[in-house]
PDB file of C-alpha atoms in Angstrom:
ATOM      1  CA  MET A  22     -13.464  16.241 -21.229  1.00  0.00           C
ATOM      2  CA  PRO A  23     -13.444  19.552 -23.178  1.00  0.00           C
ATOM      3  CA  ILE A  24     -12.241  18.289 -26.239  1.00  0.00           C
ATOM      4  CA  ILE A  25     -14.638  16.401 -28.256  1.00  0.00           C
ATOM      5  CA  VAL A  26     -13.687  13.796 -31.218  1.00  0.00           C
ATOM      6  CA  ASN A  27     -16.068  13.843 -33.955  1.00  0.00           C
ATOM      7  CA  LEU A  28     -14.140  10.668 -35.836  1.00  0.00           C
ATOM      8  CA  ASP A  29     -17.616   8.824 -35.879  1.00  0.00           C
ATOM      9  CA  VAL A  30     -19.370  11.888 -37.960  1.00  0.00           C
ATOM     10  CA  MET A  31     -16.665  12.264 -40.491  1.00  0.00           C
ATOM     11  CA  MET A  32     -16.475   8.401 -40.950  1.00  0.00           C
ATOM     12  CA  ALA A  33     -20.379   8.677 -41.554  1.00  0.00           C
ATOM     13  CA  LYS A  34     -19.962  11.539 -43.918  1.00  0.00           C
ATOM     14  CA  ARG A  35     -17.037   9.521 -45.848  1.00  0.00           C
ATOM     15  CA  LYS A  36     -18.945   6.219 -45.735  1.00  0.00           C
ATOM     16  CA  MET A  37     -16.117   4.637 -43.952  1.00  0.00           C
ATOM     17  CA  SER A  38     -16.080   2.110 -41.481  1.00  0.00           C
ATOM     18  CA  LEU A  39     -13.753   1.580 -38.237  1.00  0.00           C
ATOM     19  CA  ASN A  40     -11.937  -1.475 -39.947  1.00  0.00           C
ATOM     20  CA  GLU A  41     -11.483   0.028 -43.193  1.00  0.00           C
ATOM     21  CA  LEU A  42      -9.937   3.326 -41.336  1.00  0.00           C
ATOM     22  CA  SER A  43      -7.643   1.491 -39.110  1.00  0.00           C
ATOM     23  CA  GLU A  44      -6.281  -0.195 -41.922  1.00  0.00           C
ATOM     24  CA  LYS A  45      -5.971   3.089 -43.884  1.00  0.00           C
ATOM     25  CA  VAL A  46      -4.366   4.905 -40.545  1.00  0.00           C
ATOM     26  CA  GLY A  47      -2.441   1.445 -39.421  1.00  0.00           C
ATOM     27  CA  VAL A  48      -3.786   2.028 -35.868  1.00  0.00           C
ATOM     28  CA  THR A  49      -5.277  -0.985 -34.154  1.00  0.00           C
ATOM     29  CA  LEU A  50      -9.452  -1.125 -33.923  1.00  0.00           C
ATOM     30  CA  SER A  51      -9.360  -1.264 -29.949  1.00  0.00           C
ATOM     31  CA  ASN A  52      -7.114   2.398 -29.982  1.00  0.00           C
ATOM     32  CA  LEU A  53      -9.276   3.997 -32.699  1.00  0.00           C
ATOM     33  CA  SER A  54     -12.141   2.421 -30.882  1.00  0.00           C
ATOM     34  CA  ILE A  55     -10.868   4.544 -27.435  1.00  0.00           C
ATOM     35  CA  LEU A  56     -10.655   7.402 -29.765  1.00  0.00           C
ATOM     36  CA  LYS A  57     -14.010   7.278 -31.336  1.00  0.00           C
ATOM     37  CA  THR A  58     -15.408   6.925 -27.903  1.00  0.00           C
ATOM     38  CA  GLY A  59     -13.807   9.993 -26.119  1.00  0.00           C
ATOM     39  CA  LYS A  60     -11.725   7.710 -23.684  1.00  0.00           C
ATOM     40  CA  ALA A  61      -8.519   8.571 -25.518  1.00  0.00           C
ATOM     41  CA  LYS A  62      -6.195  11.295 -23.447  1.00  0.00           C
ATOM     42  CA  ALA A  63      -3.578  12.436 -26.056  1.00  0.00           C
ATOM     43  CA  ILE A  64      -3.187  12.055 -29.907  1.00  0.00           C
ATOM     44  CA  ARG A  65      -0.253  12.206 -31.646  1.00  0.00           C
ATOM     45  CA  PHE A  66       0.545  14.214 -34.210  1.00  0.00           C
ATOM     46  CA  SER A  67       1.512  11.265 -36.791  1.00  0.00           C
ATOM     47  CA  THR A  68      -1.946   9.691 -35.761  1.00  0.00           C
ATOM     48  CA  LEU A  69      -3.944  12.614 -36.357  1.00  0.00           C
ATOM     49  CA  GLU A  70      -2.291  13.120 -39.784  1.00  0.00           C
ATOM     50  CA  ALA A  71      -3.082   9.942 -41.090  1.00  0.00           C
ATOM     51  CA  ILE A  72      -6.602  10.385 -40.272  1.00  0.00           C
ATOM     52  CA  CYS A  73      -6.762  13.106 -41.939  1.00  0.00           C
ATOM     53  CA  LYS A  74      -5.434  12.007 -45.230  1.00  0.00           C
ATOM     54  CA  ALA A  75      -7.420   9.076 -44.652  1.00  0.00           C
ATOM     55  CA  LEU A  76     -10.891  10.719 -44.118  1.00  0.00           C
ATOM     56  CA  ASN A  77     -10.100  13.392 -46.682  1.00  0.00           C
ATOM     57  CA  CYS A  78     -10.346  16.253 -43.867  1.00  0.00           C
ATOM     58  CA  GLN A  79      -8.813  18.792 -41.497  1.00  0.00           C
ATOM     59  CA  PRO A  80      -8.204  18.279 -38.026  1.00  0.00           C
ATOM     60  CA  SER A  81     -10.828  20.763 -36.968  1.00  0.00           C
ATOM     61  CA  ASP A  82     -13.623  18.228 -38.534  1.00  0.00           C
ATOM     62  CA  ILE A  83     -12.229  15.558 -36.349  1.00  0.00           C
ATOM     63  CA  LEU A  84     -11.689  17.480 -32.888  1.00  0.00           C
ATOM     64  CA  GLU A  85     -13.670  19.913 -31.405  1.00  0.00           C
ATOM     65  CA  PHE A  86     -13.170  22.010 -28.357  1.00  0.00           C
ATOM     66  CA  VAL A  87     -16.370  22.559 -26.093  1.00  0.00           C
ATOM     67  CA  SER A  88     -15.762  24.735 -22.757  1.00  0.00           C
ATOM     68  CA  ASP A  89     -16.966  23.222 -19.385  1.00  0.00           C
ATOM     69  CA  SER A  90     -18.462  26.103 -18.262  1.00  0.00           C
TER      70      SER A  90
ATOM     71  CA  MET B   5      15.938 -14.682 -13.327  1.00  0.00           C
ATOM     72  CA  LYS B   6      17.889 -13.535 -10.473  1.00  0.00           C
ATOM     73  CA  THR B   7      15.614 -11.037  -9.920  1.00  0.00           C
ATOM     74  CA  ASP B   8      12.761 -13.820 -10.041  1.00  0.00           C
ATOM     75  CA  ARG B   9      14.952 -15.809  -7.423  1.00  0.00           C
ATOM     76  CA  ILE B  10      15.179 -13.149  -5.033  1.00  0.00           C
ATOM     77  CA  LEU B  11      11.633 -11.963  -5.346  1.00  0.00           C
ATOM     78  CA  LYS B  12      10.670 -15.838  -4.595  1.00  0.00           C
ATOM     79  CA  LEU B  13      12.911 -16.031  -1.750  1.00  0.00           C
ATOM     80  CA  MET B  14      11.329 -12.168  -0.400  1.00  0.00           C
ATOM     81  CA  LYS B  15       7.882 -13.674  -1.005  1.00  0.00           C
ATOM     82  CA  PHE B  16       8.654 -16.468   1.125  1.00  0.00           C
ATOM     83  CA  LEU B  17      10.810 -14.526   3.841  1.00  0.00           C
ATOM     84  CA  PHE B  18       7.652 -12.488   4.210  1.00  0.00           C
ATOM     85  CA  TRP B  19       5.282 -15.011   4.766  1.00  0.00           C
ATOM     86  CA  LEU B  20       7.448 -16.647   7.481  1.00  0.00           C
ATOM     87  CA  ILE B  21       7.837 -12.978   9.272  1.00  0.00           C
ATOM     88  CA  PHE B  22       3.822 -12.479   9.026  1.00  0.00           C
ATOM     89  CA  ILE B  23       2.882 -16.117  10.181  1.00  0.00           C
ATOM     90  CA  ALA B  24       5.499 -15.907  13.327  1.00  0.00           C
ATOM     91  CA  LEU B  25       4.493 -12.351  14.155  1.00  0.00           C
ATOM     92  CA  CYS B  26       0.887 -13.774  14.320  1.00  0.00           C
ATOM     93  CA  PHE B  27       1.726 -16.500  16.609  1.00  0.00           C
ATOM     94  CA  ASN B  28       3.848 -13.934  18.733  1.00  0.00           C
ATOM     95  CA  ALA B  29       0.393 -12.040  18.896  1.00  0.00           C
ATOM     96  CA  GLY B  30      -1.680 -14.616  19.696  1.00  0.00           C
ATOM     97  CA  SER B  31       0.397 -15.719  22.166  1.00  0.00           C
ATOM     98  CA  LEU B  32       0.223 -12.564  23.979  1.00  0.00           C
ATOM     99  CA  ILE B  33      -3.489 -12.859  23.775  1.00  0.00           C
ATOM    100  CA  TYR B  34      -3.513 -16.415  25.306  1.00  0.00           C
ATOM    101  CA  ILE B  35      -0.967 -14.659  27.954  1.00  0.00           C
ATOM    102  CA  LEU B  36      -3.773 -11.798  28.373  1.00  0.00           C
ATOM    103  CA  PHE B  37      -6.740 -14.069  29.057  1.00  0.00           C
ATOM    104  CA  LYS B  38      -4.452 -16.474  30.935  1.00  0.00           C
ATOM    105  CA  GLY B  39      -3.550 -13.597  33.328  1.00  0.00           C
ATOM    106  CA  LYS B  40      -7.295 -12.283  33.861  1.00  0.00           C
ATOM    107  CA  TYR B  41      -9.046 -15.730  34.131  1.00  0.00           C
ATOM    108  CA  VAL B  42      -6.175 -18.008  35.767  1.00  0.00           C
ATOM    109  CA  SER B  43      -3.347 -16.233  37.364  1.00  0.00           C
ATOM    110  CA  LEU B  44      -1.334 -13.131  36.598  1.00  0.00           C
ATOM    111  CA  GLU B  45       2.000 -14.554  38.344  1.00  0.00           C
ATOM    112  CA  GLY B  46       1.827 -16.956  35.670  1.00  0.00           C
ATOM    113  CA  SER B  47       1.674 -15.032  32.632  1.00  0.00           C
ATOM    114  CA  LYS B  48       5.339 -13.912  31.594  1.00  0.00           C
ATOM    115  CA  SER B  49       6.139 -13.535  28.019  1.00  0.00           C
ATOM    116  CA  ILE B  50       9.621 -12.376  26.726  1.00  0.00           C
ATOM    117  CA  TYR B  51       7.335  -9.019  26.233  1.00  0.00           C
ATOM    118  CA  VAL B  52       5.831  -8.277  29.431  1.00  0.00           C
ATOM    119  CA  ASP B  53       6.544  -9.416  32.989  1.00  0.00           C
ATOM    120  CA  PRO B  54       4.036  -9.014  35.551  1.00  0.00           C
ATOM    121  CA  ASP B  55       6.930  -8.970  37.974  1.00  0.00           C
ATOM    122  CA  LEU B  56       8.368  -6.084  36.758  1.00  0.00           C
ATOM    123  CA  PHE B  57       5.329  -4.147  37.774  1.00  0.00           C
ATOM    124  CA  ASP B  58       5.151  -2.380  40.960  1.00  0.00           C
ATOM    125  CA  HIS B  59       2.821  -4.029  43.423  1.00  0.00           C
ATOM    126  CA  SER B  60       0.484  -1.002  43.613  1.00  0.00           C
ATOM    127  CA  GLU B  61      -3.521  -1.187  43.058  1.00  0.00           C
ATOM    128  CA  LEU B  62      -2.826   0.119  39.298  1.00  0.00           C
ATOM    129  CA  ARG B  63      -0.445  -2.889  38.771  1.00  0.00           C
ATOM    130  CA  THR B  64      -2.891  -5.072  37.249  1.00  0.00           C
ATOM    131  CA  THR B  65      -4.129  -2.380  34.965  1.00  0.00           C
ATOM    132  CA  TRP B  66      -0.533  -1.160  33.653  1.00  0.00           C
ATOM    133  CA  TYR B  67       0.327  -4.600  32.983  1.00  0.00           C
ATOM    134  CA  TYR B  68      -2.653  -5.237  30.274  1.00  0.00           C
ATOM    135  CA  ILE B  69      -2.681  -2.048  29.133  1.00  0.00           C
ATOM    136  CA  SER B  70       0.896  -3.029  28.138  1.00  0.00           C
ATOM    137  CA  ILE B  71       0.308  -6.364  26.798  1.00  0.00           C
ATOM    138  CA  ILE B  72      -2.631  -4.487  24.576  1.00  0.00           C
ATOM    139  CA  LEU B  73      -0.390  -2.005  23.217  1.00  0.00           C
ATOM    140  CA  ILE B  74       2.304  -4.448  22.680  1.00  0.00           C
ATOM    141  CA  THR B  75      -0.228  -7.093  20.818  1.00  0.00           C
ATOM    142  CA  THR B  76      -1.417  -4.073  19.054  1.00  0.00           C
ATOM    143  CA  LEU B  77       1.901  -3.460  17.996  1.00  0.00           C
ATOM    144  CA  LEU B  78       2.846  -7.395  16.784  1.00  0.00           C
ATOM    145  CA  ALA B  79      -0.499  -7.065  14.851  1.00  0.00           C
ATOM    146  CA  LEU B  80       0.565  -4.235  12.957  1.00  0.00           C
ATOM    147  CA  LYS B  81       3.754  -5.642  11.991  1.00  0.00           C
ATOM    148  CA  ALA B  82       1.766  -8.776  11.158  1.00  0.00           C
ATOM    149  CA  TYR B  83      -0.348  -6.477   8.930  1.00  0.00           C
ATOM    150  CA  ILE B  84       2.402  -4.639   6.973  1.00  0.00           C
ATOM    151  CA  ALA B  85       4.305  -8.166   6.563  1.00  0.00           C
ATOM    152  CA  TYR B  86       0.786  -9.606   5.153  1.00  0.00           C
ATOM    153  CA  LEU B  87       0.596  -6.540   2.688  1.00  0.00           C
ATOM    154  CA  VAL B  88       4.260  -6.885   1.484  1.00  0.00           C
ATOM    155  CA  THR B  89       3.220 -10.855   0.724  1.00  0.00           C
ATOM    156  CA  LYS B  90      -0.154  -9.340  -1.191  1.00  0.00           C
ATOM    157  CA  ILE B  91       2.181  -7.287  -3.699  1.00  0.00           C
ATOM    158  CA  PHE B  92       4.043 -10.214  -4.478  1.00  0.00           C
ATOM    159  CA  THR B  93       0.598 -11.999  -5.154  1.00  0.00           C
ATOM    160  CA  LYS B  94      -0.924  -8.871  -6.844  1.00  0.00           C
ATOM    161  CA  VAL B  95       1.699  -7.757  -8.835  1.00  0.00           C
ATOM    162  CA  ASP B  96       2.404  -8.531 -12.682  1.00  0.00           C
ATOM    163  CA  PHE B  97       6.174  -8.001 -12.801  1.00  0.00           C
ATOM    164  CA  ASN B  98       5.919  -7.404 -16.354  1.00  0.00           C
ATOM    165  CA  ASN B  99       3.608  -4.263 -15.758  1.00  0.00           C
ATOM    166  CA  PRO B 100       3.837  -3.628 -12.398  1.00  0.00           C
ATOM    167  CA  PHE B 101       2.675  -0.093 -12.633  1.00  0.00           C
ATOM    168  CA  ASN B 102      -1.033  -0.241 -11.646  1.00  0.00           C
ATOM    169  CA  THR B 103      -3.364   1.522  -9.334  1.00  0.00           C
ATOM    170  CA  THR B 104      -3.367  -1.446  -7.010  1.00  0.00           C
ATOM    171  CA  THR B 105       0.216  -1.938  -6.178  1.00  0.00           C
ATOM    172  CA  ALA B 106       0.746   2.100  -5.523  1.00  0.00           C
ATOM    173  CA  LYS B 107      -2.564   1.742  -3.244  1.00  0.00           C
ATOM    174  CA  LEU B 108      -0.929  -1.077  -1.246  1.00  0.00           C
ATOM    175  CA  LEU B 109       2.114   0.968  -0.855  1.00  0.00           C
ATOM    176  CA  ILE B 110       0.359   4.166   0.575  1.00  0.00           C
ATOM    177  CA  LYS B 111      -1.078   1.920   3.031  1.00  0.00           C
ATOM    178  CA  ILE B 112       1.962   0.219   3.462  1.00  0.00           C
ATOM    179  CA  SER B 113       3.450   3.475   4.425  1.00  0.00           C
ATOM    180  CA  ARG B 114       0.160   4.458   6.576  1.00  0.00           C
ATOM    181  CA  ILE B 115       0.211   1.553   8.489  1.00  0.00           C
ATOM    182  CA  ALA B 116       3.998   1.735   9.600  1.00  0.00           C
ATOM    183  CA  LEU B 117       3.617   5.390  10.174  1.00  0.00           C
ATOM    184  CA  VAL B 118       0.893   4.358  12.893  1.00  0.00           C
ATOM    185  CA  THR B 119       3.266   1.259  14.025  1.00  0.00           C
ATOM    186  CA  GLY B 120       5.965   4.040  14.386  1.00  0.00           C
ATOM    187  CA  VAL B 121       3.843   6.133  16.380  1.00  0.00           C
ATOM    188  CA  LEU B 122       2.611   3.159  18.379  1.00  0.00           C
ATOM    189  CA  VAL B 123       6.505   2.118  19.659  1.00  0.00           C
ATOM    190  CA  VAL B 124       7.050   5.869  20.495  1.00  0.00           C
ATOM    191  CA  THR B 125       3.516   5.667  22.675  1.00  0.00           C
ATOM    192  CA  ILE B 126       4.940   2.243  24.283  1.00  0.00           C
ATOM    193  CA  ASN B 127       8.074   3.612  24.804  1.00  0.00           C
ATOM    194  CA  SER B 128       6.794   6.760  26.246  1.00  0.00           C
ATOM    195  CA  LEU B 129       4.475   5.119  28.811  1.00  0.00           C
ATOM    196  CA  TYR B 130       7.163   2.782  30.400  1.00  0.00           C
ATOM    197  CA  MET B 131       9.258   5.678  30.825  1.00  0.00           C
ATOM    198  CA  TRP B 132       6.524   7.213  32.296  1.00  0.00           C
ATOM    199  CA  LEU B 133       5.948   4.003  34.625  1.00  0.00           C
ATOM    200  CA  ASN B 134       9.687   3.788  35.069  1.00  0.00           C
ATOM    201  CA  ASN B 135       9.662   7.730  36.579  1.00  0.00           C
ATOM    202  CA  LYS B 136       6.470   7.280  38.668  1.00  0.00           C
ATOM    203  CA  ALA B 137       8.380   3.887  40.033  1.00  0.00           C
ATOM    204  CA  LEU B 138       5.459   1.888  38.858  1.00  0.00           C
ATOM    205  CA  VAL B 139       7.579  -0.666  37.294  1.00  0.00           C
ATOM    206  CA  ASP B 140      11.077  -2.118  38.063  1.00  0.00           C
ATOM    207  CA  ILE B 141      14.002   0.131  36.876  1.00  0.00           C
ATOM    208  CA  LEU B 142      15.273  -3.114  34.904  1.00  0.00           C
ATOM    209  CA  MET B 143      12.355  -3.027  32.908  1.00  0.00           C
ATOM    210  CA  LYS B 144      13.895  -1.302  29.362  1.00  0.00           C
ATOM    211  CA  PRO B 145      11.564   0.308  26.632  1.00  0.00           C
ATOM    212  CA  TYR B 146       9.943  -2.118  24.488  1.00  0.00           C
ATOM    213  CA  GLU B 147      11.926  -1.576  21.576  1.00  0.00           C
ATOM    214  CA  GLU B 148      14.209   0.747  20.288  1.00  0.00           C
ATOM    215  CA  GLY B 149      13.496   1.850  16.993  1.00  0.00           C
ATOM    216  CA  SER B 150      10.857   3.569  16.883  1.00  0.00           C
ATOM    217  CA  GLY B 151      12.557   6.533  15.164  1.00  0.00           C
ATOM    218  CA  GLU B 152      13.599   3.896  12.377  1.00  0.00           C
ATOM    219  CA  PHE B 153       9.710   3.350  12.170  1.00  0.00           C
ATOM    220  CA  LEU B 154       8.959   6.533  11.263  1.00  0.00           C
ATOM    221  CA  PHE B 155      11.890   7.093   9.037  1.00  0.00           C
ATOM    222  CA  LEU B 156      10.808   3.992   7.040  1.00  0.00           C
ATOM    223  CA  ALA B 157       7.328   5.220   6.892  1.00  0.00           C
ATOM    224  CA  GLY B 158       8.304   8.575   5.265  1.00  0.00           C
ATOM    225  CA  VAL B 159      10.884   6.783   2.933  1.00  0.00           C
ATOM    226  CA  ILE B 160       7.582   4.231   1.694  1.00  0.00           C
ATOM    227  CA  PHE B 161       5.401   7.033   1.309  1.00  0.00           C
ATOM    228  CA  VAL B 162       7.617   8.804  -1.113  1.00  0.00           C
ATOM    229  CA  ILE B 163       8.412   5.623  -3.078  1.00  0.00           C
ATOM    230  CA  ALA B 164       4.614   5.192  -2.935  1.00  0.00           C
ATOM    231  CA  GLN B 165       4.157   8.778  -4.566  1.00  0.00           C
ATOM    232  CA  ILE B 166       6.898   8.142  -7.075  1.00  0.00           C
ATOM    233  CA  PHE B 167       5.135   4.965  -7.820  1.00  0.00           C
ATOM    234  CA  LYS B 168       1.706   6.455  -7.910  1.00  0.00           C
ATOM    235  CA  LYS B 169       2.984   9.012 -10.448  1.00  0.00           C
ATOM    236  CA  GLY B 170       4.690   6.328 -12.450  1.00  0.00           C
ATOM    237  CA  THR B 171       1.393   4.714 -12.700  1.00  0.00           C
ATOM    238  CA  GLU B 172      -0.759   7.748 -14.297  1.00  0.00           C
ATOM    239  CA  ILE B 173       2.275   8.208 -16.570  1.00  0.00           C
ATOM    240  CA  GLN B 174       1.633   4.866 -17.914  1.00  0.00           C
ATOM    241  CA  SER B 175      -1.834   5.008 -18.055  1.00  0.00           C
ATOM    242  CA  GLU B 176      -2.199   8.138 -20.291  1.00  0.00           C
ATOM    243  CA  ASN B 177       0.592   6.970 -22.588  1.00  0.00           C
ATOM    244  CA  LYS B 178      -1.681   3.395 -22.734  1.00  0.00           C
ATOM    245  CA  LEU B 179      -4.163   6.113 -23.840  1.00  0.00           C
ATOM    246  CA  THR B 180      -2.209   8.011 -26.038  1.00  0.00           C
ATOM    247  CA  ILE B 181      -3.111   7.209 -29.607  1.00  0.00           C
TER     248      ILE B 181
END
């Protein structure tokens, strides 16, 4: 998939576990896991906003576009 | 609750239909073997009567072809009934939009299409045999309703495609964080 989610990288930089992030963002552990492993099909702006607030980062720090070609 | 009762009744009816069609197909197979190995004259059924076939050299051949085609038709109808019962066993009515159900519906529409084509073939064959005076003029076409089968196949196919789209949308919603 062309959109890569670098959630684990940001979580490592902020030294935050998935459990902690799940509590701060208000998203279940399984859904965050789906996002982290790149299986998500879409993300709501509200979720992205909550993640960026929790990790104190920009959307571009979490989402990256890589061309298929 | 009312829907649940209706669905239970439908499930029961479709199991009955499946068993009845299997029985009919099985009885025709029995008549086929009886005609071949015992006596053609005693091999009558409500579907095909060997006495109505002209006493020509190809009488036996046409009679057997008719029996085989009609048995195949009954088997296909039984298979459709079986696939419908499978929907009742496999579908979770709290979460009905899944790929299994969509695939079953598409399969049913394809089998219905094949069944419709087969009915058209049988009717055409009987009409041809009638024209060639190989069967008695009283022998009517096997079944009027080939058009309905084809129409039904088209309708089920459209419903199956809508169901498939619904499944895709549901799956995408599930994977939206």
